CSV table of C-alpha atoms in Angstrom, one decimal:
chain,number,residue,atom,x,y,z
A,1,MET,CA,111.0,-0.7,20.5
A,2,ASP,CA,112.9,2.6,21.9
A,3,THR,CA,116.1,0.9,20.7
A,4,VAL,CA,114.8,0.1,17.1
A,5,VAL,CA,113.5,3.8,16.6
A,6,THR,CA,116.8,5.2,17.9
A,7,VAL,CA,118.9,3.1,15.5
A,8,ALA,CA,116.2,3.9,12.7
A,9,GLN,CA,116.6,7.7,13.7
A,10,ILE,CA,120.4,7.5,13.8
A,11,ALA,CA,120.4,5.7,10.4
A,12,LEU,CA,118.2,8.3,9.0
A,13,GLY,CA,120.3,11.1,10.3
A,14,LEU,CA,123.6,9.7,8.8
A,15,SER,CA,121.5,9.3,5.6
A,16,ALA,CA,120.4,13.0,5.9
A,17,LEU,CA,123.9,13.8,6.2
A,18,LEU,CA,125.0,12.1,3.1
A,19,ALA,CA,122.3,13.7,1.1
A,20,ILE,CA,123.2,17.1,2.5
A,21,ALA,CA,126.8,16.8,1.5
A,22,ARG,CA,125.4,16.0,-2.0
A,23,ALA,CA,123.4,19.3,-1.7
A,24,ILE,CA,126.5,21.3,-1.0
A,25,ARG,CA,128.6,19.4,-3.8
A,26,GLY,CA,126.0,19.8,-6.5
A,27,PRO,CA,127.4,20.4,-9.1
A,28,GLU,CA,124.3,21.4,-10.9
A,29,ILE,CA,121.1,23.0,-9.6
A,30,VAL,CA,119.0,20.1,-10.3
A,31,ASP,CA,121.4,17.8,-8.3
A,32,ARG,CA,120.8,20.1,-5.3
A,33,ILE,CA,117.0,20.0,-5.6
A,34,VAL,CA,117.0,16.0,-5.6
A,35,ALA,CA,119.2,16.1,-2.8
A,36,VAL,CA,117.0,18.8,-0.7
A,37,ASP,CA,113.8,16.9,-1.7
A,38,LEU,CA,115.6,13.5,-0.3
A,39,VAL,CA,116.6,15.3,3.1
A,40,LEU,CA,112.8,16.5,3.7
A,41,LEU,CA,111.9,12.8,2.8
A,42,LEU,CA,114.3,11.3,5.2
A,43,LEU,CA,113.0,14.1,8.0
A,44,ALA,CA,109.4,12.9,7.5
A,45,ALA,CA,110.5,9.4,8.0
A,46,GLY,CA,112.4,10.3,11.1
A,47,VAL,CA,109.3,12.3,12.4
A,48,GLY,CA,107.0,9.7,11.4
A,49,SER,CA,109.2,6.8,13.3
A,50,GLU,CA,108.6,8.5,16.7
A,51,ALA,CA,104.9,7.4,16.4
A,52,ALA,CA,106.0,3.8,17.0
A,53,ILE,CA,107.0,4.8,20.4
A,54,SER,CA,104.1,7.3,21.2
A,55,GLY,CA,101.3,5.9,19.3
A,56,SER,CA,100.3,9.2,18.7
A,57,GLU,CA,98.8,9.7,14.9
A,58,LEU,CA,100.2,13.7,15.1
A,59,TYR,CA,103.6,12.4,14.1
A,60,SER,CA,102.5,10.4,11.1
A,61,ALA,CA,100.3,13.4,10.1
A,62,ILE,CA,103.5,15.8,10.4
A,63,ALA,CA,105.4,13.2,8.2
A,64,ILE,CA,102.7,13.5,5.4
A,65,VAL,CA,102.8,17.2,5.5
A,66,VAL,CA,106.5,17.6,5.4
A,67,ALA,CA,106.5,15.1,2.5
A,68,LEU,CA,104.0,17.4,0.8
A,69,ILE,CA,105.8,20.4,1.4
A,70,ALA,CA,108.9,18.6,-0.3
A,71,PHE,CA,106.8,17.8,-3.2
A,72,VAL,CA,105.5,21.2,-3.8
A,73,GLY,CA,108.9,22.7,-3.4
A,74,THR,CA,110.3,20.3,-5.8
A,75,VAL,CA,107.8,21.1,-8.4
A,76,LEU,CA,108.2,25.1,-8.0
A,77,VAL,CA,112.0,24.8,-8.2
A,78,ALA,CA,111.9,22.4,-11.1
A,79,ARG,CA,109.8,24.6,-13.1
A,80,PHE,CA,111.8,27.9,-12.0
A,81,VAL,CA,115.0,25.9,-13.3
A,82,GLU,CA,113.4,25.1,-16.6
A,83,TRP,CA,112.1,28.5,-17.4
A,84,ARG,CA,114.6,30.8,-15.8
A,85,ASP,CA,116.6,31.0,-19.1
A,86,VAL,CA,113.5,31.6,-21.3
A,87,PRO,CA,113.2,35.4,-22.0
B,1,MET,CA,102.7,-7.0,16.1
B,2,MET,CA,105.7,-5.2,17.6
B,3,VAL,CA,108.2,-7.4,15.9
B,4,ILE,CA,106.7,-7.1,12.4
B,5,GLY,CA,106.3,-3.4,12.9
B,6,SER,CA,109.9,-3.2,13.9
B,7,ILE,CA,110.9,-5.3,10.6
B,8,VAL,CA,108.6,-2.9,8.3
B,9,LEU,CA,110.0,0.2,9.9
B,10,LEU,CA,113.7,-1.0,9.7
B,11,MET,CA,113.3,-2.2,6.3
B,12,GLY,CA,111.7,1.5,5.5
B,13,VAL,CA,114.9,3.0,7.0
B,14,ALA,CA,117.4,0.6,4.9
B,15,LEU,CA,115.5,1.9,1.7
B,16,SER,CA,116.0,5.5,2.6
B,17,ALA,CA,119.6,5.2,3.6
B,18,LEU,CA,119.9,3.2,0.3
B,19,SER,CA,118.4,6.3,-1.7
B,20,ALA,CA,120.9,8.8,0.2
B,21,PHE,CA,123.7,6.5,-0.8
B,22,GLY,CA,122.3,6.4,-4.2
B,23,VAL,CA,122.0,10.2,-4.5
B,24,TRP,CA,125.6,10.4,-3.2
B,25,ARG,CA,127.3,7.9,-5.4
B,26,PHE,CA,125.4,8.1,-8.9
B,27,PRO,CA,127.2,10.1,-11.6
B,28,THR,CA,124.5,12.5,-13.1
B,29,ALA,CA,121.5,14.1,-11.9
B,30,ILE,CA,119.0,11.7,-13.6
B,31,ALA,CA,120.8,8.8,-12.2
B,32,ARG,CA,120.4,10.2,-8.6
B,33,MET,CA,116.8,10.9,-9.3
B,34,HIS,CA,116.5,6.9,-9.9
B,35,ALA,CA,117.7,6.4,-6.5
B,36,ALA,CA,115.8,9.3,-4.9
B,37,THR,CA,112.1,8.7,-6.6
B,38,LYS,CA,112.0,5.0,-6.3
B,39,SER,CA,113.7,4.2,-2.8
B,40,ALA,CA,112.7,7.1,-0.7
B,41,SER,CA,109.1,7.1,-1.4
B,42,LEU,CA,108.7,3.5,-0.6
B,43,GLY,CA,111.3,3.8,2.4
B,44,LEU,CA,108.9,6.6,3.8
B,45,ALA,CA,105.7,4.7,3.3
B,46,LEU,CA,107.2,1.8,4.9
B,47,VAL,CA,108.3,3.8,7.9
B,48,VAL,CA,104.9,5.1,8.8
B,49,LEU,CA,103.4,1.7,8.1
B,50,GLY,CA,105.9,0.1,10.6
B,51,SER,CA,105.3,2.6,13.2
B,52,GLY,CA,101.4,2.1,13.0
B,53,LEU,CA,101.9,-1.7,13.1
B,54,ALA,CA,104.3,-1.5,15.9
B,55,ALA,CA,102.0,0.9,18.0
B,56,SER,CA,99.0,-1.2,16.8
B,57,SER,CA,97.1,1.9,15.9
B,58,PRO,CA,94.7,1.7,13.1
B,59,GLY,CA,94.6,5.3,12.7
B,60,ILE,CA,98.2,5.3,12.0
B,61,ILE,CA,97.9,2.4,9.5
B,62,GLY,CA,95.3,4.5,8.0
B,63,ILE,CA,97.4,7.5,7.6
B,64,ALA,CA,100.1,5.1,6.3
B,65,ALA,CA,97.8,4.2,3.4
B,66,LEU,CA,97.1,7.8,2.7
B,67,THR,CA,100.8,8.6,2.7
B,68,THR,CA,101.5,5.7,0.2
B,69,ALA,CA,98.5,6.8,-2.2
B,70,LEU,CA,100.0,10.4,-2.0
B,71,LEU,CA,103.7,9.7,-2.7
B,72,PHE,CA,102.7,7.3,-5.6
B,73,LEU,CA,100.8,10.1,-7.2
B,74,THR,CA,103.3,12.7,-6.6
B,75,ALA,CA,106.8,10.9,-6.9
B,76,PRO,CA,106.2,10.5,-10.7
B,77,ILE,CA,105.1,14.1,-11.2
B,78,SER,CA,108.2,15.5,-9.4
B,79,GLY,CA,110.2,12.5,-11.3
B,80,HIS,CA,108.8,14.1,-14.5
B,81,LEU,CA,109.3,17.6,-14.2
B,82,LEU,CA,112.9,17.3,-12.4
B,83,GLY,CA,113.9,15.0,-15.2
B,84,ARG,CA,113.0,17.4,-17.8
B,85,ALA,CA,114.6,20.4,-16.2
B,86,ALA,CA,117.7,18.0,-15.6
B,87,TYR,CA,117.8,17.1,-19.2
B,88,LEU,CA,117.1,20.8,-20.6
B,89,THR,CA,119.8,22.1,-18.2
B,90,GLY,CA,122.2,19.3,-18.1
B,91,SER,CA,125.2,18.7,-20.2
B,92,THR,CA,125.3,14.7,-19.8
B,93,ASP,CA,126.5,12.9,-23.1
B,94,TYR,CA,124.0,10.1,-23.8
B,95,ARG,CA,125.1,7.4,-26.1
B,96,PHE,CA,121.7,7.2,-27.3
B,97,ASP,CA,119.4,10.3,-27.3
B,98,ALA,CA,116.0,10.2,-28.7
B,99,LEU,CA,115.1,13.6,-27.7
B,100,ALA,CA,118.5,15.0,-29.4
B,101,GLY,CA,117.6,17.3,-32.5
B,102,SER,CA,113.9,17.8,-31.5
B,103,GLN,CA,112.6,21.1,-30.7
B,104,PRO,CA,113.2,22.4,-26.8
B,105,ILE,CA,110.3,20.4,-25.0
B,106,ALA,CA,108.0,23.2,-24.6
B,107,LEU,CA,105.0,23.7,-21.8
B,108,ARG,CA,101.9,22.5,-23.2
B,109,LEU,CA,99.1,23.3,-20.9
B,110,GLU,CA,95.9,22.6,-22.8
B,111,SER,CA,93.5,25.3,-22.3
B,112,PRO,CA,91.0,23.9,-19.9
B,113,SER,CA,87.8,23.0,-21.8
B,114,ARG,CA,85.0,22.8,-19.4
B,115,ALA,CA,84.3,22.7,-16.0
B,116,ASP,CA,83.6,19.4,-14.8
B,117,PHE,CA,81.2,19.1,-11.9
B,118,SER,CA,80.2,15.7,-10.6
B,119,LEU,CA,77.9,15.4,-7.5
B,120,LEU,CA,79.1,11.7,-6.8
B,121,ARG,CA,82.8,13.1,-6.6
B,122,TRP,CA,81.5,16.3,-4.4
B,123,THR,CA,79.9,13.4,-2.0
B,124,GLY,CA,83.0,11.4,-2.0
B,125,LEU,CA,85.4,14.7,-1.1
B,126,ILE,CA,83.0,15.1,1.7
B,127,ALA,CA,83.3,11.6,3.0
B,128,ILE,CA,87.1,12.0,2.9
B,129,TRP,CA,87.0,15.2,4.9
B,130,VAL,CA,84.8,13.7,7.4
B,131,LEU,CA,86.9,10.6,7.9
B,132,LEU,CA,90.0,12.5,7.9
B,133,TRP,CA,88.7,14.6,10.8
B,134,ARG,CA,86.8,11.9,12.5
B,135,ASP,CA,84.3,14.2,13.7
B,136,PHE,CA,80.6,13.4,12.2
B,137,SER,CA,79.1,16.7,13.4
B,138,VAL,CA,76.9,19.0,11.3
B,139,GLY,CA,79.8,21.6,11.2
B,140,SER,CA,82.1,19.2,9.8
B,141,ILE,CA,80.2,18.1,7.2
B,142,LEU,CA,79.4,21.7,6.2
B,143,GLY,CA,82.9,22.4,6.3
B,144,GLY,CA,83.7,19.4,3.9
B,145,ALA,CA,81.0,20.6,1.6
B,146,ALA,CA,82.1,24.1,1.5
B,147,VAL,CA,85.8,22.8,0.6
B,148,GLY,CA,84.5,20.0,-1.8
B,149,PHE,CA,82.5,22.4,-3.5
B,150,ILE,CA,85.3,24.8,-4.3
B,151,ILE,CA,87.7,21.9,-5.4
B,152,GLU,CA,85.1,20.7,-7.6
B,153,LEU,CA,84.1,24.0,-9.2
B,154,SER,CA,87.7,24.8,-9.8
B,155,ARG,CA,88.3,21.3,-11.3
B,156,ARG,CA,88.7,21.4,-15.2
B,157,SER,CA,88.8,18.5,-17.6
B,158,THR,CA,90.6,18.2,-20.9
B,159,ALA,CA,90.2,14.7,-21.5
B,160,ASN,CA,86.8,12.6,-22.0
B,161,PRO,CA,85.6,10.8,-19.0
B,162,VAL,CA,86.1,7.0,-19.3
B,163,PRO,CA,84.6,4.4,-17.0
B,164,VAL,CA,87.2,2.6,-14.6
B,165,ASN,CA,87.2,-1.2,-14.6
B,166,ILE,CA,87.9,-2.0,-10.9
B,167,PRO,CA,89.3,-5.7,-11.3
B,168,ALA,CA,91.5,-4.6,-14.1
B,169,LEU,CA,92.7,-1.7,-11.8
B,170,ALA,CA,93.5,-4.3,-9.1
B,171,ARG,CA,95.4,-6.1,-11.7
B,172,PHE,CA,97.4,-3.2,-12.5
B,173,SER,CA,98.0,-2.4,-9.2
B,174,LEU,CA,99.4,-6.0,-8.5
B,175,PHE,CA,101.7,-5.5,-11.5
B,176,TYR,CA,102.8,-2.1,-10.3
B,177,LEU,CA,103.7,-3.3,-6.7
B,178,VAL,CA,105.6,-6.4,-8.3
B,179,ALA,CA,107.6,-3.9,-10.5
B,180,LEU,CA,108.0,-1.6,-7.6
B,181,VAL,CA,109.7,-4.3,-5.3
B,182,ARG,CA,112.0,-5.4,-8.4
B,183,SER,CA,113.0,-1.7,-9.0
B,184,ASN,CA,113.8,-1.2,-5.6
B,185,ALA,CA,115.9,-4.2,-5.5
B,186,ARG,CA,117.6,-2.9,-8.7
B,187,VAL,CA,118.4,0.2,-7.1
B,188,ALA,CA,119.8,-1.6,-4.3
B,189,TRP,CA,122.1,-3.6,-6.6
B,190,GLU,CA,123.2,-0.4,-8.3
B,191,VAL,CA,124.2,1.4,-5.0
B,192,ALA,CA,125.9,-1.5,-3.7
B,193,THR,CA,128.0,-2.4,-6.8
B,194,PRO,CA,130.6,-0.5,-8.7
B,195,PHE,CA,128.5,1.6,-10.8
B,196,GLN,CA,130.8,4.4,-12.4
B,197,ASP,CA,132.2,1.6,-14.7
B,198,ASP,CA,129.3,0.4,-16.6
B,199,ILE,CA,127.0,3.5,-16.7
B,200,ASP,CA,125.3,3.6,-19.9
B,201,GLU,CA,122.5,6.3,-19.7
B,202,ALA,CA,120.3,6.7,-22.8
B,203,ILE,CA,117.0,8.6,-23.6
B,204,VAL,CA,114.6,6.1,-25.4
B,205,ALA,CA,111.5,6.9,-27.2
B,206,ILE,CA,108.5,4.5,-27.2
B,207,PRO,CA,105.5,5.2,-29.3
B,208,LEU,CA,102.2,4.7,-27.1
B,209,SER,CA,99.3,2.8,-28.6
B,210,VAL,CA,96.9,3.4,-25.6
B,211,ALA,CA,93.2,4.3,-26.2
B,212,SER,CA,92.7,7.0,-23.9
B,213,PRO,CA,95.0,9.8,-22.1
B,214,GLN,CA,94.2,8.5,-18.9
B,215,ALA,CA,95.8,5.1,-20.1
B,216,ALA,CA,98.8,6.9,-21.1
B,217,LEU,CA,99.4,8.7,-17.8
B,218,LEU,CA,99.0,5.4,-16.1
B,219,VAL,CA,101.7,3.9,-18.0
B,220,ALA,CA,104.1,7.0,-17.8
B,221,ASN,CA,103.4,6.7,-14.0
B,222,ALA,CA,104.2,3.1,-14.0
B,223,VAL,CA,107.4,3.4,-16.0
B,224,THR,CA,108.8,5.9,-13.4
B,225,PHE,CA,108.3,3.0,-10.8
B,226,THR,CA,109.8,0.0,-13.2
B,227,PRO,CA,113.2,-0.9,-12.8
B,228,GLY,CA,116.0,1.2,-14.5
B,229,THR,CA,113.6,3.5,-16.2
B,230,LEU,CA,112.3,7.0,-15.6
B,231,ALA,CA,109.5,8.9,-17.5
B,232,ILE,CA,110.9,12.3,-18.7
B,233,GLU,CA,108.4,13.5,-21.1
B,234,LEU,CA,105.1,12.4,-22.8
B,235,ALA,CA,104.5,14.1,-25.9
B,236,GLY,CA,103.4,14.3,-29.4
B,237,ASP,CA,101.0,12.7,-31.7
B,238,PRO,CA,100.7,9.8,-31.6
B,239,LEU,CA,101.9,10.0,-27.9
B,240,THR,CA,105.4,9.0,-27.3
B,241,LEU,CA,107.0,8.4,-24.1
B,242,TYR,CA,110.6,9.7,-23.5
B,243,ALA,CA,112.2,7.5,-20.8
B,244,HIS,CA,115.6,7.7,-19.2
B,245,VAL,CA,117.3,4.3,-18.6
B,246,LEU,CA,120.2,3.5,-16.5
B,247,HIS,CA,121.5,0.9,-18.8
B,248,PHE,CA,120.8,0.9,-22.6
B,249,GLU,CA,120.4,-2.6,-24.0
B,250,GLY,CA,118.5,-1.6,-26.7
B,251,GLU,CA,115.0,-0.4,-27.3
B,252,ALA,CA,113.5,-3.6,-28.2
B,253,GLU,CA,113.3,-5.1,-24.8
B,254,LEU,CA,111.9,-1.9,-23.0
B,255,ARG,CA,109.2,-2.0,-26.0
B,256,SER,CA,107.9,-5.3,-25.1
B,257,GLU,CA,107.7,-4.6,-21.4
B,258,ILE,CA,105.6,-1.4,-22.0
B,259,SER,CA,103.2,-3.0,-24.4
B,260,ARG,CA,102.4,-5.3,-21.4
B,261,LEU,CA,101.8,-2.4,-19.3
B,262,GLU,CA,99.8,-0.6,-22.1
B,263,LYS,CA,97.6,-3.6,-22.2
B,264,LEU,CA,97.2,-3.7,-18.5
B,265,ALA,CA,96.4,0.2,-18.5
B,266,ASP,CA,94.1,0.1,-21.3
B,267,ALA,CA,92.0,-2.6,-19.5
B,268,VAL,CA,91.3,-0.4,-16.7
B,269,PHE,CA,89.5,2.1,-18.9
B,270,THR,CA,87.4,-0.3,-20.9
B,271,ARG,CA,83.9,-1.3,-19.8
B,272,SER,CA,83.9,-5.0,-18.7
């Protein structure tokens, strides 16, 4: 089980690097929001996978909270992007 | 149990990695959202579920169910808002664009019509609270009652209440699940094959003929999770659904698929 989780977390980390690369390259702000949202979801998956070893519900709960923060952040910034040019 | 859990967990990781590749590879913001909204949500749900199965913990499996429900409520919302922002600020040239020339999409917050307090829903909220805390003391129930009361008081409804048909809801969910698996397979295919060459993004308009706004909402949510489409806007009278498609093959095919969705969604909100 430890090996599986280690492999999973390395894969998630590499994916997050890819998403961060997209966040840096953009080119538009919406691309960056999509990428950062994805980074948070990958982070949630990484934390959640820890529960497979420890069996503790705390990790899954943290995963939910991170995913919800990602959602709220995305919605906020999307609204901001849409309305920042409106006088 | 351990083996099944590991397999589910690794499937979730594969989907998550896939969506990261998609976000890296796809050429435009909305195309990237196709990868991010469809695969990453299912990926996270599978990772939490796999961990619960591997640890044989009913608690974690319960949290996995909650995660799945939350993600499937939130992903279409953020997809819709981001899609709108991307459309309004982006500079993509669509070969076919049903929204072109229309007024800039305006924020239409309908004024809340009336408070909508339901004793049944309040009791349900208290039950969820107590189950989440797994603490059946009087204090926990009172806490749940206080929070539930505030939620119910602040709730405003603009749509008329409609009955929910449970068997029809189950049928709809099954259809939704199949569409979800198909759309993830589709995203996987798009990520794995050369994509840049045959990209043909378009915004299509599909007039909806559903009986209630609730059914329209279900259809819009489901469209975000069906292969190759992402709901961008739901507006107008009659209600028209504007969706972004990855590969434009004409509106007719999409219409027939959505009319099937409409029938399923309408059945959910009719008394049996």
